[in-house]
DNA sequence: TCTGGGGTCCTAGGACCC
DNA sequence: TCTGGGGTCCTAGGACCC
């Protein structure tokens, strides 16, 4: 009994994801306030001015690849007057927020996937409007309001939306917008897309796929799922399913709590003394603790690592890390600092030229939920919460207002940022002047 | 001379337990 | 001489992403 209900014809709305991705994001941000660089090759360097991590179209055209060490392309830079910028994350974060806010005002649901891209859920919209037109509207508005060009890909799964976005970037005649809802179009694009361009297929896996005769995205989509799962993993199987139009990855609008926090830097110049490394590790610990409080978490596990330059074969190599547990999870900088200093001394060995160190926090708890054992006396530092709050507030207004003695003032490990652009949008003193 | 930083997820294998 | 089987938990390492 019970199945007497009338059968209501239920039409499942067509799932539709959009992927909006900014073009050459960091380079575009730098150019935003330097219109004189509009058609010039621009690259943005990683921390320490080490590698090229973003290139304008003109720089790409010169053959500068992602991740190329800057020192290897000095001649090219001189010859073509390539503009090099140190990475200015405060600026990029600010522009990113403007882009995301603009998109947010136009779509029902948004997942900010990284600093320069976001997924939007357009399910339901697909029946009401022309997707192509809608994508164009997103594109236009972001360009008009923020000044950054994007590409928009739309499709029934996230992986296909990524692929659509790839098509929009690669083929100029699309005008930066690709609607990949039709299966025929999906297959057409997949047939001419190398498998390593698929989201989730990296260098290693594409090599193995090629060896199996799978060279295009379409071949992966049509591959036997059981074989894929057995030879690789459930992850790649999911990717193959997504390429077939079966949505396996859903929107994640709420950013999940972090599992770990890492703060690490390469040093501007190699350092040798424990004193210098301790100063660096202290600064990393302070920053990590700030991030931890921002996440509203407490950490119980702390790792410190340090290493020499693995590229330099002429010096002795050393790399080590050590992990330790705090008796109770904490978010107090002083407690974390005390431990990282001890760990630092424990793995430090004299006689090496260190070029990188870092601090990692893990095993997080929300403050107050950690189960204390019955007889344990909770000896958290007094006034911890209040003190940390004051610290964060003051340092938010101006970085480095308050600092800890163990950070010292030595600067030999500090990274190079020799071509840093001004903080156009976040510091009053550096706002561009209009004459 | 000079080669980034910060994340996630999955899997395999060992330890341990019953 | 015989030498189980299955579960859980943890960790290291490998792959990926931007």
Coordinates of C-alpha atoms (C1' of nucleotides) in Angstrom, one line a residue:
Chain A
X1 CA 0.0 0.0 0.0
X2 CA 0.9 3.6 -0.1
X3 CA 2.0 4.1 -3.7
X4 CA -1.3 5.6 -4.6
X5 CA 0.1 9.0 -4.8
X6 CA -0.3 10.6 -8.2
X7 CA 2.9 10.6 -10.1
X8 CA 4.0 14.2 -10.4
X9 CA 6.1 14.7 -13.4
X10 CA 9.3 16.0 -11.8
X11 CA 11.8 17.6 -14.1
X12 CA 15.2 17.7 -12.5
X13 CA 16.7 21.1 -13.2
X14 CA 19.8 20.9 -15.3
X15 CA 22.9 21.2 -13.1
X16 CA 25.1 24.0 -14.2
X17 CA 28.3 25.3 -12.9
X18 CA 30.3 28.3 -14.0
X19 CA 33.9 28.8 -13.5
X20 CA 35.1 32.4 -13.6
X21 CA 38.8 32.8 -13.7
X22 CA 40.9 36.0 -13.9
X23 CA 43.4 36.2 -16.7
X24 CA 47.1 36.4 -15.7
X25 CA 45.7 37.6 -12.3
X26 CA 48.8 39.0 -10.5
X27 CA 50.2 40.6 -13.7
X28 CA 46.7 42.2 -14.3
X29 CA 46.6 43.6 -10.8
X30 CA 50.0 45.2 -11.2
X31 CA 48.9 46.7 -14.5
X32 CA 45.7 48.0 -13.1
X33 CA 47.5 51.0 -11.5
X34 CA 50.1 51.3 -14.3
X35 CA 48.2 51.9 -17.5
X36 CA 51.5 52.8 -19.1
X37 CA 52.3 49.1 -19.0
X38 CA 49.2 48.0 -20.9
X39 CA 50.9 46.3 -23.8
X40 CA 54.2 45.6 -22.1
X41 CA 55.4 42.2 -21.0
X42 CA 54.9 42.0 -17.2
X43 CA 55.9 39.3 -14.8
X44 CA 55.3 38.9 -11.1
X45 CA 58.0 37.1 -9.1
X46 CA 57.5 34.6 -6.3
X47 CA 58.7 35.5 -2.8
X48 CA 62.3 36.3 -2.6
X49 CA 62.0 37.4 -6.3
X50 CA 62.8 33.8 -7.1
X51 CA 60.6 32.5 -9.9
X52 CA 58.1 34.0 -12.4
X53 CA 54.6 33.1 -11.0
X54 CA 52.5 35.2 -13.2
X55 CA 53.0 36.5 -16.7
X56 CA 51.1 38.9 -18.9
X57 CA 50.1 37.7 -22.4
X58 CA 53.2 39.6 -23.8
X59 CA 55.5 37.8 -21.4
X60 CA 54.0 34.5 -22.2
X61 CA 54.6 35.2 -25.9
X62 CA 58.3 35.7 -25.1
X63 CA 58.3 32.1 -24.0
X64 CA 58.6 32.8 -20.3
X65 CA 57.2 29.7 -18.6
X66 CA 55.5 29.5 -15.2
X67 CA 58.0 28.9 -12.5
X68 CA 61.1 29.9 -14.4
X69 CA 63.8 31.2 -12.1
X70 CA 64.2 34.9 -12.7
X71 CA 68.0 34.7 -12.8
X72 CA 67.8 32.4 -15.8
X73 CA 65.9 34.9 -17.9
X74 CA 67.8 38.1 -17.1
X75 CA 68.9 38.6 -20.7
X76 CA 65.4 38.2 -22.0
X77 CA 64.1 40.7 -19.4
X78 CA 66.7 43.3 -20.4
X79 CA 66.3 42.7 -24.1
X80 CA 62.5 43.1 -24.1
X81 CA 62.2 45.5 -21.2
X82 CA 60.1 43.1 -19.3
X83 CA 58.6 44.7 -16.2
X84 CA 59.3 42.5 -13.1
X85 CA 57.3 43.0 -9.9
X86 CA 57.8 41.4 -6.5
X87 CA 54.6 39.7 -5.4
X88 CA 52.3 42.1 -3.5
X89 CA 49.8 39.8 -1.9
X90 CA 48.0 42.6 -0.1
X91 CA 47.1 44.2 -3.4
X92 CA 46.1 40.9 -5.0
X93 CA 43.8 40.0 -2.1
X94 CA 42.1 43.3 -2.3
X95 CA 41.5 43.1 -6.0
X96 CA 40.3 39.5 -5.6
X97 CA 37.7 40.6 -3.0
X98 CA 36.3 43.2 -5.5
X99 CA 36.0 40.5 -8.2
X100 CA 34.3 38.1 -5.9
X101 CA 31.9 40.7 -4.5
X102 CA 31.0 41.6 -8.1
X103 CA 30.2 38.0 -9.0
X104 CA 28.4 37.4 -5.8
X105 CA 25.9 40.1 -6.7
X106 CA 25.0 38.3 -9.9
X107 CA 24.8 34.6 -9.0
X108 CA 22.7 32.6 -6.6
X109 CA 25.6 30.7 -5.0
X110 CA 29.3 31.2 -5.1
X111 CA 32.3 29.2 -4.1
X112 CA 35.6 31.1 -4.0
X113 CA 38.0 28.5 -5.1
X114 CA 41.3 30.4 -5.1
X115 CA 42.5 34.0 -5.2
X116 CA 41.7 34.3 -8.9
X117 CA 38.8 31.9 -9.5
X118 CA 35.4 31.0 -8.3
X119 CA 32.7 28.5 -9.1
X120 CA 29.1 29.7 -9.3
X121 CA 26.1 27.5 -9.2
X122 CA 23.8 28.5 -12.1
X123 CA 21.4 25.5 -11.7
X124 CA 17.9 26.7 -12.5
X125 CA 19.2 29.7 -14.3
X126 CA 20.0 27.6 -17.4
X127 CA 16.3 27.4 -18.3
X128 CA 15.6 31.0 -17.7
X129 CA 18.3 32.8 -19.6
X130 CA 20.7 32.2 -22.4
X131 CA 23.8 31.0 -20.6
X132 CA 26.1 32.5 -23.2
X133 CA 24.5 35.9 -22.6
X134 CA 24.7 35.5 -18.9
X135 CA 28.4 34.6 -19.1
X136 CA 29.0 37.6 -21.2
X137 CA 27.3 39.8 -18.6
X138 CA 29.6 38.4 -15.9
X139 CA 32.6 39.0 -18.0
X140 CA 31.6 42.6 -18.9
X141 CA 30.6 43.6 -15.4
X142 CA 33.9 42.4 -13.8
X143 CA 35.9 44.2 -16.4
X144 CA 33.9 47.4 -16.1
X145 CA 33.8 47.5 -12.3
X146 CA 37.1 46.1 -11.3
X147 CA 39.2 46.4 -14.4
X148 CA 40.2 42.8 -14.6
X149 CA 39.6 40.5 -17.6
X150 CA 38.3 37.0 -16.9
X151 CA 37.2 33.9 -18.7
X152 CA 33.9 32.2 -18.0
X153 CA 33.2 28.5 -18.6
X154 CA 29.8 26.9 -18.0
X155 CA 29.0 23.2 -17.9
X156 CA 27.0 20.5 -16.0
X157 CA 30.0 19.5 -13.8
X158 CA 32.9 21.3 -12.2
X159 CA 35.5 19.5 -14.2
X160 CA 33.7 20.3 -17.5
X161 CA 33.3 23.9 -16.4
X162 CA 37.1 24.0 -15.9
X163 CA 37.4 22.6 -19.3
X164 CA 35.1 25.2 -20.8
X165 CA 37.1 27.8 -19.1
X166 CA 40.3 26.4 -20.7
X167 CA 38.6 26.6 -24.0
X168 CA 37.6 30.2 -23.4
X169 CA 41.2 31.1 -22.6
X170 CA 42.7 29.1 -25.4
X171 CA 40.5 30.0 -28.3
X172 CA 40.3 33.8 -28.9
X173 CA 37.2 33.6 -31.0
X174 CA 35.1 32.5 -28.0
X175 CA 35.6 36.0 -26.6
X176 CA 36.3 34.5 -23.2
X177 CA 33.0 32.9 -22.7
X178 CA 32.1 29.2 -23.4
X179 CA 28.8 27.5 -22.8
X180 CA 29.5 23.8 -22.7
X181 CA 26.1 22.4 -21.8
X182 CA 25.7 20.5 -25.0
X183 CA 27.2 17.1 -25.0
X184 CA 28.2 17.4 -28.6
X185 CA 30.2 20.5 -27.8
X186 CA 31.7 18.8 -24.8
X187 CA 33.0 15.9 -26.9
X188 CA 34.2 18.2 -29.6
X189 CA 36.3 20.2 -27.2
X190 CA 37.5 17.1 -25.3
X191 CA 38.7 15.5 -28.5
X192 CA 41.1 18.3 -29.2
X193 CA 42.2 18.8 -25.5
X194 CA 45.3 17.0 -24.3
X195 CA 44.5 14.9 -21.2
X196 CA 47.0 16.8 -19.1
X197 CA 44.9 19.9 -19.4
X198 CA 42.1 18.2 -17.4
X199 CA 41.6 19.4 -13.9
X200 CA 43.0 16.7 -11.6
X201 CA 45.4 15.3 -14.2
X202 CA 48.9 16.4 -13.4
X203 CA 52.3 15.6 -14.9
X204 CA 52.8 12.1 -13.4
X205 CA 49.3 10.8 -14.2
X206 CA 49.2 12.2 -17.7
X207 CA 52.5 10.4 -18.4
X208 CA 51.0 7.1 -17.3
X209 CA 47.8 7.8 -19.2
X210 CA 49.7 8.5 -22.3
X211 CA 51.6 5.2 -21.9
X212 CA 48.2 3.5 -21.9
X213 CA 47.2 5.3 -25.1
X214 CA 45.0 7.9 -23.4
X215 CA 46.1 11.2 -24.8
X216 CA 43.0 13.4 -25.0
X217 CA 40.4 14.4 -22.5
X218 CA 37.8 12.5 -24.6
X219 CA 39.8 9.3 -24.4
X220 CA 39.8 9.6 -20.6
X221 CA 36.1 10.2 -20.6
X222 CA 35.5 7.1 -22.6
X223 CA 38.0 4.9 -20.7
X224 CA 36.8 1.9 -18.7
X225 CA 36.0 3.2 -15.2
X226 CA 37.0 0.1 -13.4
X227 CA 40.4 0.1 -15.1
X228 CA 41.0 3.7 -14.2
X229 CA 40.1 3.1 -10.6
X230 CA 42.3 0.0 -10.3
X231 CA 45.3 1.5 -12.1
X232 CA 45.0 4.9 -10.5
X233 CA 42.5 5.8 -7.8
X234 CA 39.0 6.8 -7.0
X235 CA 40.1 10.4 -7.6
X236 CA 40.8 9.9 -11.3
X237 CA 37.7 7.8 -11.6
X238 CA 35.7 10.7 -10.4
X239 CA 37.4 13.0 -12.9
X240 CA 36.5 10.6 -15.7
X241 CA 32.9 10.5 -14.5
X242 CA 32.8 14.3 -14.4
X243 CA 34.0 14.5 -17.9
X244 CA 31.1 12.2 -18.9
X245 CA 28.7 14.7 -17.4
X246 CA 28.1 13.0 -14.1
X247 CA 28.5 15.6 -11.4
X248 CA 30.5 14.2 -8.5
X249 CA 31.9 17.4 -7.0
X250 CA 29.4 19.8 -5.4
X251 CA 29.6 23.4 -4.4
X252 CA 31.5 24.2 -1.2
X253 CA 30.2 27.5 -0.2
X254 CA 31.4 27.4 3.3
X255 CA 35.1 27.2 3.6
X256 CA 36.0 24.2 5.6
X257 CA 38.1 24.6 8.7
X258 CA 41.8 24.3 7.9
X259 CA 43.6 21.1 8.9
X260 CA 47.0 22.8 9.1
X261 CA 48.7 26.1 8.9
X262 CA 52.2 26.5 7.4
X263 CA 54.4 29.5 7.5
X264 CA 57.7 29.1 5.7
X265 CA 60.1 31.3 3.7
X266 CA 63.3 31.0 1.8
X267 CA 65.9 33.4 3.2
X268 CA 67.1 36.4 1.2
X269 CA 70.7 35.2 1.8
X270 CA 71.8 31.9 3.4
X271 CA 72.1 32.0 7.2
X272 CA 74.4 29.9 9.3
X273 CA 73.9 30.8 13.0
X274 CA 71.3 29.4 15.3
X275 CA 70.6 33.0 16.4
X276 CA 69.4 33.9 12.9
X277 CA 67.4 30.8 12.4
X278 CA 65.7 31.3 15.7
X279 CA 64.8 34.8 14.8
X280 CA 63.2 33.6 11.5
X281 CA 61.4 30.7 13.2
X282 CA 60.1 33.1 15.8
X283 CA 58.6 35.4 13.2
X284 CA 57.1 32.4 11.4
X285 CA 55.6 31.2 14.7
X286 CA 54.1 34.6 15.4
X287 CA 52.5 34.7 11.9
X288 CA 51.3 31.2 12.2
X289 CA 49.6 32.0 15.6
X290 CA 47.9 35.0 14.0
X291 CA 46.5 32.8 11.3
X292 CA 45.4 30.2 13.8
X293 CA 43.5 32.8 15.8
X294 CA 42.0 34.1 12.6
X295 CA 40.7 30.6 12.0
X296 CA 39.4 30.6 15.6
X297 CA 41.3 27.4 16.3
X298 CA 43.8 26.1 18.9
X299 CA 46.6 23.8 17.9
X300 CA 48.1 20.9 19.8
X301 CA 50.8 19.8 17.3
X302 CA 53.8 21.9 16.3
X303 CA 56.5 21.2 13.6
X304 CA 59.6 23.1 12.8
X305 CA 61.7 22.4 9.8
X306 CA 64.9 23.8 8.2
X307 CA 67.0 23.0 5.2
X308 CA 69.9 24.0 3.1
X309 CA 69.6 24.8 -0.6
X310 CA 69.0 21.5 -2.4
X311 CA 70.0 23.0 -5.8
X312 CA 73.5 23.9 -4.5
X313 CA 75.6 20.8 -4.9
X314 CA 78.8 22.4 -3.8
X315 CA 77.8 22.8 -0.2
X316 CA 76.9 20.2 2.4
X317 CA 73.2 19.4 2.5
X318 CA 71.0 19.2 5.6
X319 CA 67.3 18.9 6.0
X320 CA 65.4 18.1 9.1
X321 CA 62.1 18.5 10.9
X322 CA 60.7 17.8 14.3
X323 CA 57.2 17.6 15.6
X324 CA 56.0 17.9 19.1
X325 CA 52.8 18.0 21.0
X326 CA 51.7 20.6 23.5
X327 CA 50.0 19.3 26.7
X328 CA 46.9 21.4 25.7
X329 CA 45.9 23.0 22.5
X330 CA 46.7 26.7 22.5
X331 CA 46.3 29.8 20.3
X332 CA 48.7 31.8 22.5
X333 CA 51.7 33.1 20.6
X334 CA 53.9 32.9 23.7
X335 CA 53.2 29.2 24.2
X336 CA 53.8 28.4 20.6
X337 CA 56.9 30.5 20.5
X338 CA 58.4 28.8 23.5
X339 CA 58.0 25.4 21.9
X340 CA 59.2 26.3 18.4
X341 CA 62.4 27.9 19.9
X342 CA 63.1 24.6 21.7
X343 CA 62.4 22.5 18.6
X344 CA 64.5 24.8 16.5
X345 CA 67.6 24.3 18.7
X346 CA 66.9 20.6 18.7
X347 CA 67.4 20.1 15.0
X348 CA 69.8 23.0 14.3
X349 CA 73.3 21.7 13.3
X350 CA 76.2 24.2 12.9
X351 CA 78.3 24.3 9.8
X352 CA 75.5 24.5 7.2
X353 CA 74.2 27.3 5.0
X354 CA 70.4 27.3 5.6
X355 CA 68.2 28.8 3.0
X356 CA 64.7 27.9 4.2
X357 CA 62.8 27.2 7.4
X358 CA 59.2 26.9 8.5
X359 CA 56.7 26.3 11.2
X360 CA 53.6 24.1 10.8
X361 CA 50.7 23.9 13.2
X362 CA 48.2 21.0 13.2
X363 CA 45.8 18.9 15.2
X364 CA 43.3 21.7 15.7
X365 CA 40.6 22.1 18.3
X366 CA 38.0 24.7 18.8
X367 CA 38.9 26.6 21.9
X368 CA 37.2 25.1 24.9
X369 CA 36.3 21.7 23.6
X370 CA 39.5 19.9 24.5
X371 CA 38.9 17.3 27.2
X372 CA 41.1 17.9 30.1
X373 CA 42.1 14.9 32.2
X374 CA 40.5 14.8 35.6
X375 CA 43.5 15.9 37.7
X376 CA 45.3 18.0 35.2
X377 CA 45.6 21.6 36.2
X378 CA 44.9 23.9 33.3
X379 CA 47.7 26.4 33.5
X380 CA 47.1 28.5 30.5
X381 CA 48.8 31.8 30.6
X382 CA 46.7 34.4 32.4
X383 CA 44.8 36.9 30.3
X384 CA 45.9 35.0 27.2
X385 CA 42.7 35.8 25.2
X386 CA 42.7 39.5 26.0
X387 CA 46.4 40.0 25.3
X388 CA 46.2 38.1 22.0
X389 CA 43.2 40.2 21.0
X390 CA 45.0 43.4 21.6
X391 CA 48.0 42.1 19.8
X392 CA 46.0 41.2 16.7
X393 CA 44.1 44.5 16.7
X394 CA 47.2 46.6 16.8
X395 CA 49.1 44.6 14.3
X396 CA 46.2 44.6 11.9
X397 CA 46.3 48.4 11.9
X398 CA 50.0 48.4 11.2
X399 CA 52.0 45.2 10.7
X400 CA 54.8 44.9 13.2
X401 CA 53.5 47.4 15.7
X402 CA 54.0 44.9 18.5
X403 CA 56.5 42.1 18.3
X404 CA 58.1 39.5 20.5
X405 CA 61.7 39.7 21.8
X406 CA 62.6 36.4 20.2
X407 CA 61.9 37.8 16.7
X408 CA 64.9 40.1 17.4
X409 CA 65.6 42.8 14.9
X410 CA 68.1 40.9 12.8
X411 CA 67.2 41.0 9.2
X412 CA 69.7 38.7 7.5
X413 CA 67.1 36.1 6.7
X414 CA 64.5 38.5 5.4
X415 CA 63.3 37.9 1.9
X416 CA 64.1 40.0 -1.1
X417 CA 61.3 42.2 -2.4
X418 CA 63.2 44.6 -4.5
X419 CA 60.6 45.4 -7.1
X420 CA 57.5 45.7 -4.9
X421 CA 54.7 47.9 -6.2
X422 CA 53.1 50.4 -3.8
X423 CA 50.2 49.3 -1.7
X424 CA 47.8 51.2 -4.0
X425 CA 44.6 50.1 -2.4
X426 CA 45.4 49.4 1.2
X427 CA 47.6 52.3 2.4
X428 CA 46.4 55.9 2.3
X429 CA 49.9 57.2 1.8
X430 CA 50.3 55.1 -1.4
X431 CA 47.0 55.8 -3.1
X432 CA 47.7 56.9 -6.6
X433 CA 47.3 60.6 -7.2
X434 CA 45.2 62.0 -10.0
X435 CA 46.5 65.2 -11.4
Chain B
dT1 C1' 75.3 34.7 -6.9
dC2 C1' 70.2 34.0 -7.8
dT3 C1' 65.3 28.1 -8.1
dG4 C1' 57.9 30.2 -4.0
dG5 C1' 54.5 29.2 -0.6
dG6 C1' 50.4 27.1 1.1
dG7 C1' 47.1 23.8 0.9
dT8 C1' 44.1 19.1 0.1
dC9 C1' 43.1 14.2 -0.4
dC10 C1' 44.3 9.3 -1.0
dT11 C1' 46.9 5.1 -0.4
dA12 C1' 50.0 1.8 1.4
dG13 C1' 52.0 -0.2 5.1
dG14 C1' 53.0 -0.9 9.9
dA15 C1' 51.5 -1.4 14.7
dC16 C1' 48.3 -3.1 17.5
dC17 C1' 44.2 -5.4 19.0
dC18 C1' 40.8 -9.2 19.5
Chain C
dT1 C1' 55.5 -29.0 11.6
dC2 C1' 51.8 -26.1 11.8
dT3 C1' 52.0 -20.3 11.3
dG4 C1' 44.4 -16.7 10.8
dG5 C1' 41.8 -12.9 9.7
dG6 C1' 39.9 -8.7 10.2
dG7 C1' 39.5 -4.3 12.1
dT8 C1' 41.3 0.4 13.5
dC9 C1' 44.5 3.9 13.8
dC10 C1' 48.5 6.4 12.5
dT11 C1' 52.1 8.1 9.5
dA12 C1' 54.8 8.9 5.4
dG13 C1' 54.8 9.7 0.9
dG14 C1' 52.8 10.8 -3.4
dA15 C1' 49.7 13.0 -6.3
dC16 C1' 47.2 17.0 -7.2
dC17 C1' 45.7 22.2 -7.0
dC18 C1' 46.5 27.5 -7.4

